[in-house]
Amino acid sequence: MTCVAAIRLTRCLAAAWLLLLLFSVPSAMAHEVRPAYLELHEERPNEFSVLWKVPMQGEMQLGLKPQFSGETRSSMPISRTVGGAAIESWTLNAQGLRGQTLTIGGLEATMTDVLARIEYMDGTTWTRRFTPRDPAAVIPVGDTATNVAGLYLKLGIEHILFGIDHLLFVLALLMLTRGRMLLVKTVTAFTVAHSLTLALATLGLFYVPQAPVEAVIALSIVFVAVEIVRRQQGREGVAARAPWIVAFSFGLLHGFGFAGALSEVGLPAGHIPLALLFFNLGVEAGQLIFVAAVMALLVAARRVVLTPPVWALRVPAYSIGTLAMFWTIQRIAMFSIS
């Protein structure tokens, strides 16, 4: 078997594997896995405004509840539903919140994470990620740069690895790109582009409505899938000859998508540049992990001795395009409803 045939077969297998993963994940989770979010902001001494946001699956809401170990008094919560999430807000009075243990009740029975942030009047903050294995933590005197960096690095990695549409776009670019140098240029262009718009949107310097962005992100995958089919038919377009141009152009849109995910959890006051930097580094780390996994499959394919039929080589591009077109229609429909 020739090296070219092996590479083609591996691209087919890699795409088929990813598509299998895609169809095993509900379409509502095609973009990201969102954590629940708890925010306490000290308005007056020992008086906090509380925001509690829990993602919903259809009409169902997870039975999670933040609990404090010390004596606290709470006002009646105000409830509403926004963007597929149940939101409650209330006022919390607590004497000496620092040193208390915060527990997310019911978290151990779920597969959801919770991001909590407390902002004090003196400008100090505390940010913590709670998981089913670690549903409780003692609230310290203040947050540290090391904790913020580690937390947002993990959030960035998880977002890209669970952001199936972003991975599918990267996979399509890999299938379209020929040659190591062109691959490096393409990945670099995508990185620069989404890093730029992620920073602009997160810092509030540029705003784009999230619903249209998500629809166009899906459409970008359709475009690259069509370009793969065109190249297989011997009609190379600009995307096949210079995929870095496509990577940079659509990377700008993907950056706005990353910013939307980051806005779900927010940035810690006093550590905004640090959190933004490490979230972006996490996204890049996750992207490189995925690219490395695909390249490892290409290396392993050199040992394959079976030549795939011609029709099998066309399955990945058509499958990617079909799934991405479904996402496009679905997201446009949701945008119209909202």
PDB file of N, CA, C and O in Angstrom, residues 19 168 172 218-219 221-226 228-229 314-328:
ATOM      1  N   LEU A  19     -17.125  11.226  13.709  1.00  0.00           N
ATOM      2  CA  LEU A  19     -18.554  11.299  13.416  1.00  0.00           C
ATOM      3  C   LEU A  19     -19.334  10.355  14.324  1.00  0.00           C
ATOM      4  O   LEU A  19     -20.452  10.651  14.741  1.00  0.00           O
ATOM      5  N   LEU A 168     -14.375  19.612  14.503  1.00  0.00           N
ATOM      6  CA  LEU A 168     -14.741  19.167  13.161  1.00  0.00           C
ATOM      7  C   LEU A 168     -14.185  20.125  12.109  1.00  0.00           C
ATOM      8  O   LEU A 168     -13.758  19.705  11.031  1.00  0.00           O
ATOM      9  N   ALA A 172     -11.500  19.058   9.246  1.00  0.00           N
ATOM     10  CA  ALA A 172     -11.712  19.334   7.825  1.00  0.00           C
ATOM     11  C   ALA A 172     -10.528  20.087   7.227  1.00  0.00           C
ATOM     12  O   ALA A 172     -10.120  19.833   6.088  1.00  0.00           O
ATOM     13  N   ALA A 218     -21.042  26.843  12.045  1.00  0.00           N
ATOM     14  CA  ALA A 218     -21.473  25.594  11.418  1.00  0.00           C
ATOM     15  C   ALA A 218     -21.358  25.682   9.900  1.00  0.00           C
ATOM     16  O   ALA A 218     -20.933  24.732   9.229  1.00  0.00           O
ATOM     17  N   LEU A 219     -21.705  26.843   9.353  1.00  0.00           N
ATOM     18  CA  LEU A 219     -21.625  27.019   7.904  1.00  0.00           C
ATOM     19  C   LEU A 219     -20.176  26.986   7.417  1.00  0.00           C
ATOM     20  O   LEU A 219     -19.903  26.556   6.294  1.00  0.00           O
ATOM     21  N   ILE A 221     -17.907  25.014   8.469  1.00  0.00           N
ATOM     22  CA  ILE A 221     -17.568  23.601   8.313  1.00  0.00           C
ATOM     23  C   ILE A 221     -18.123  23.073   6.999  1.00  0.00           C
ATOM     24  O   ILE A 221     -17.465  22.298   6.291  1.00  0.00           O
ATOM     25  N   VAL A 222     -19.345  23.497   6.651  1.00  0.00           N
ATOM     26  CA  VAL A 222     -19.938  23.101   5.371  1.00  0.00           C
ATOM     27  C   VAL A 222     -19.053  23.567   4.215  1.00  0.00           C
ATOM     28  O   VAL A 222     -18.784  22.814   3.273  1.00  0.00           O
ATOM     29  N   PHE A 223     -18.573  24.796   4.293  1.00  0.00           N
ATOM     30  CA  PHE A 223     -17.737  25.353   3.231  1.00  0.00           C
ATOM     31  C   PHE A 223     -16.467  24.525   3.026  1.00  0.00           C
ATOM     32  O   PHE A 223     -16.114  24.174   1.893  1.00  0.00           O
ATOM     33  N   VAL A 224     -15.795  24.179   4.120  1.00  0.00           N
ATOM     34  CA  VAL A 224     -14.556  23.410   3.993  1.00  0.00           C
ATOM     35  C   VAL A 224     -14.850  22.006   3.474  1.00  0.00           C
ATOM     36  O   VAL A 224     -14.085  21.458   2.668  1.00  0.00           O
ATOM     37  N   ALA A 225     -15.973  21.412   3.901  1.00  0.00           N
ATOM     38  CA  ALA A 225     -16.339  20.087   3.401  1.00  0.00           C
ATOM     39  C   ALA A 225     -16.571  20.118   1.897  1.00  0.00           C
ATOM     40  O   ALA A 225     -16.161  19.202   1.162  1.00  0.00           O
ATOM     41  N   VAL A 226     -17.223  21.164   1.413  1.00  0.00           N
ATOM     42  CA  VAL A 226     -17.442  21.315  -0.040  1.00  0.00           C
ATOM     43  C   VAL A 226     -16.113  21.445  -0.775  1.00  0.00           C
ATOM     44  O   VAL A 226     -15.914  20.869  -1.851  1.00  0.00           O
ATOM     45  N   ILE A 228     -13.291  20.161   0.114  1.00  0.00           N
ATOM     46  CA  ILE A 228     -12.663  18.836   0.077  1.00  0.00           C
ATOM     47  C   ILE A 228     -13.222  18.025  -1.084  1.00  0.00           C
ATOM     48  O   ILE A 228     -12.483  17.372  -1.835  1.00  0.00           O
ATOM     49  N   VAL A 229     -14.549  18.059  -1.249  1.00  0.00           N
ATOM     50  CA  VAL A 229     -15.188  17.330  -2.347  1.00  0.00           C
ATOM     51  C   VAL A 229     -14.720  17.871  -3.696  1.00  0.00           C
ATOM     52  O   VAL A 229     -14.430  17.108  -4.621  1.00  0.00           O
ATOM     53  N   ARG A 314     -14.723   9.325  -0.087  1.00  0.00           N
ATOM     54  CA  ARG A 314     -15.615  10.477  -0.179  1.00  0.00           C
ATOM     55  C   ARG A 314     -16.600  10.554   0.990  1.00  0.00           C
ATOM     56  O   ARG A 314     -17.251  11.575   1.174  1.00  0.00           O
ATOM     57  N   VAL A 315     -16.689   9.473   1.743  1.00  0.00           N
ATOM     58  CA  VAL A 315     -17.641   9.439   2.853  1.00  0.00           C
ATOM     59  C   VAL A 315     -17.370  10.517   3.903  1.00  0.00           C
ATOM     60  O   VAL A 315     -18.299  11.206   4.346  1.00  0.00           O
ATOM     61  N   PRO A 316     -16.108  10.704   4.371  1.00  0.00           N
ATOM     62  CA  PRO A 316     -15.874  11.700   5.422  1.00  0.00           C
ATOM     63  C   PRO A 316     -16.335  13.101   5.070  1.00  0.00           C
ATOM     64  O   PRO A 316     -16.998  13.764   5.878  1.00  0.00           O
ATOM     65  N   ALA A 317     -15.978  13.583   3.861  1.00  0.00           N
ATOM     66  CA  ALA A 317     -16.342  14.948   3.478  1.00  0.00           C
ATOM     67  C   ALA A 317     -17.853  15.117   3.417  1.00  0.00           C
ATOM     68  O   ALA A 317     -18.398  16.118   3.910  1.00  0.00           O
ATOM     69  N   TYR A 318     -18.556  14.141   2.819  1.00  0.00           N
ATOM     70  CA  TYR A 318     -20.013  14.238   2.726  1.00  0.00           C
ATOM     71  C   TYR A 318     -20.654  14.133   4.113  1.00  0.00           C
ATOM     72  O   TYR A 318     -21.643  14.817   4.409  1.00  0.00           O
ATOM     73  N   SER A 319     -20.105  13.300   4.986  1.00  0.00           N
ATOM     74  CA  SER A 319     -20.649  13.156   6.340  1.00  0.00           C
ATOM     75  C   SER A 319     -20.447  14.435   7.147  1.00  0.00           C
ATOM     76  O   SER A 319     -21.356  14.903   7.834  1.00  0.00           O
ATOM     77  N   ILE A 320     -19.241  14.993   7.048  1.00  0.00           N
ATOM     78  CA  ILE A 320     -18.959  16.246   7.755  1.00  0.00           C
ATOM     79  C   ILE A 320     -19.876  17.359   7.261  1.00  0.00           C
ATOM     80  O   ILE A 320     -20.460  18.111   8.047  1.00  0.00           O
ATOM     81  N   GLY A 321     -20.014  17.471   5.944  1.00  0.00           N
ATOM     82  CA  GLY A 321     -20.869  18.515   5.371  1.00  0.00           C
ATOM     83  C   GLY A 321     -22.321  18.360   5.763  1.00  0.00           C
ATOM     84  O   GLY A 321     -23.009  19.351   6.067  1.00  0.00           O
ATOM     85  N   THR A 322     -22.814  17.116   5.774  1.00  0.00           N
ATOM     86  CA  THR A 322     -24.213  16.866   6.128  1.00  0.00           C
ATOM     87  C   THR A 322     -24.488  17.237   7.575  1.00  0.00           C
ATOM     88  O   THR A 322     -25.479  17.918   7.881  1.00  0.00           O
ATOM     89  N   LEU A 323     -23.612  16.799   8.478  1.00  0.00           N
ATOM     90  CA  LEU A 323     -23.800  17.109   9.892  1.00  0.00           C
ATOM     91  C   LEU A 323     -23.699  18.614  10.150  1.00  0.00           C
ATOM     92  O   LEU A 323     -24.497  19.185  10.895  1.00  0.00           O
ATOM     93  N   ALA A 324     -22.743  19.258   9.501  1.00  0.00           N
ATOM     94  CA  ALA A 324     -22.580  20.705   9.694  1.00  0.00           C
ATOM     95  C   ALA A 324     -23.768  21.468   9.127  1.00  0.00           C
ATOM     96  O   ALA A 324     -24.192  22.487   9.690  1.00  0.00           O
ATOM     97  N   MET A 325     -24.335  20.993   8.016  1.00  0.00           N
ATOM     98  CA  MET A 325     -25.514  21.646   7.454  1.00  0.00           C
ATOM     99  C   MET A 325     -26.716  21.499   8.376  1.00  0.00           C
ATOM    100  O   MET A 325     -27.521  22.425   8.525  1.00  0.00           O
ATOM    101  N   PHE A 326     -26.810  20.338   9.034  1.00  0.00           N
ATOM    102  CA  PHE A 326     -27.877  20.148  10.026  1.00  0.00           C
ATOM    103  C   PHE A 326     -27.725  21.156  11.156  1.00  0.00           C
ATOM    104  O   PHE A 326     -28.707  21.761  11.601  1.00  0.00           O
ATOM    105  N   TRP A 327     -26.484  21.320  11.644  1.00  0.00           N
ATOM    106  CA  TRP A 327     -26.247  22.307  12.697  1.00  0.00           C
ATOM    107  C   TRP A 327     -26.623  23.715  12.236  1.00  0.00           C
ATOM    108  O   TRP A 327     -27.197  24.495  12.984  1.00  0.00           O
ATOM    109  N   THR A 328     -26.272  24.029  10.981  1.00  0.00           N
ATOM    110  CA  THR A 328     -26.570  25.362  10.454  1.00  0.00           C
ATOM    111  C   THR A 328     -28.068  25.636  10.477  1.00  0.00           C
ATOM    112  O   THR A 328     -28.526  26.676  10.975  1.00  0.00           O
TER     113      THR A 328
END
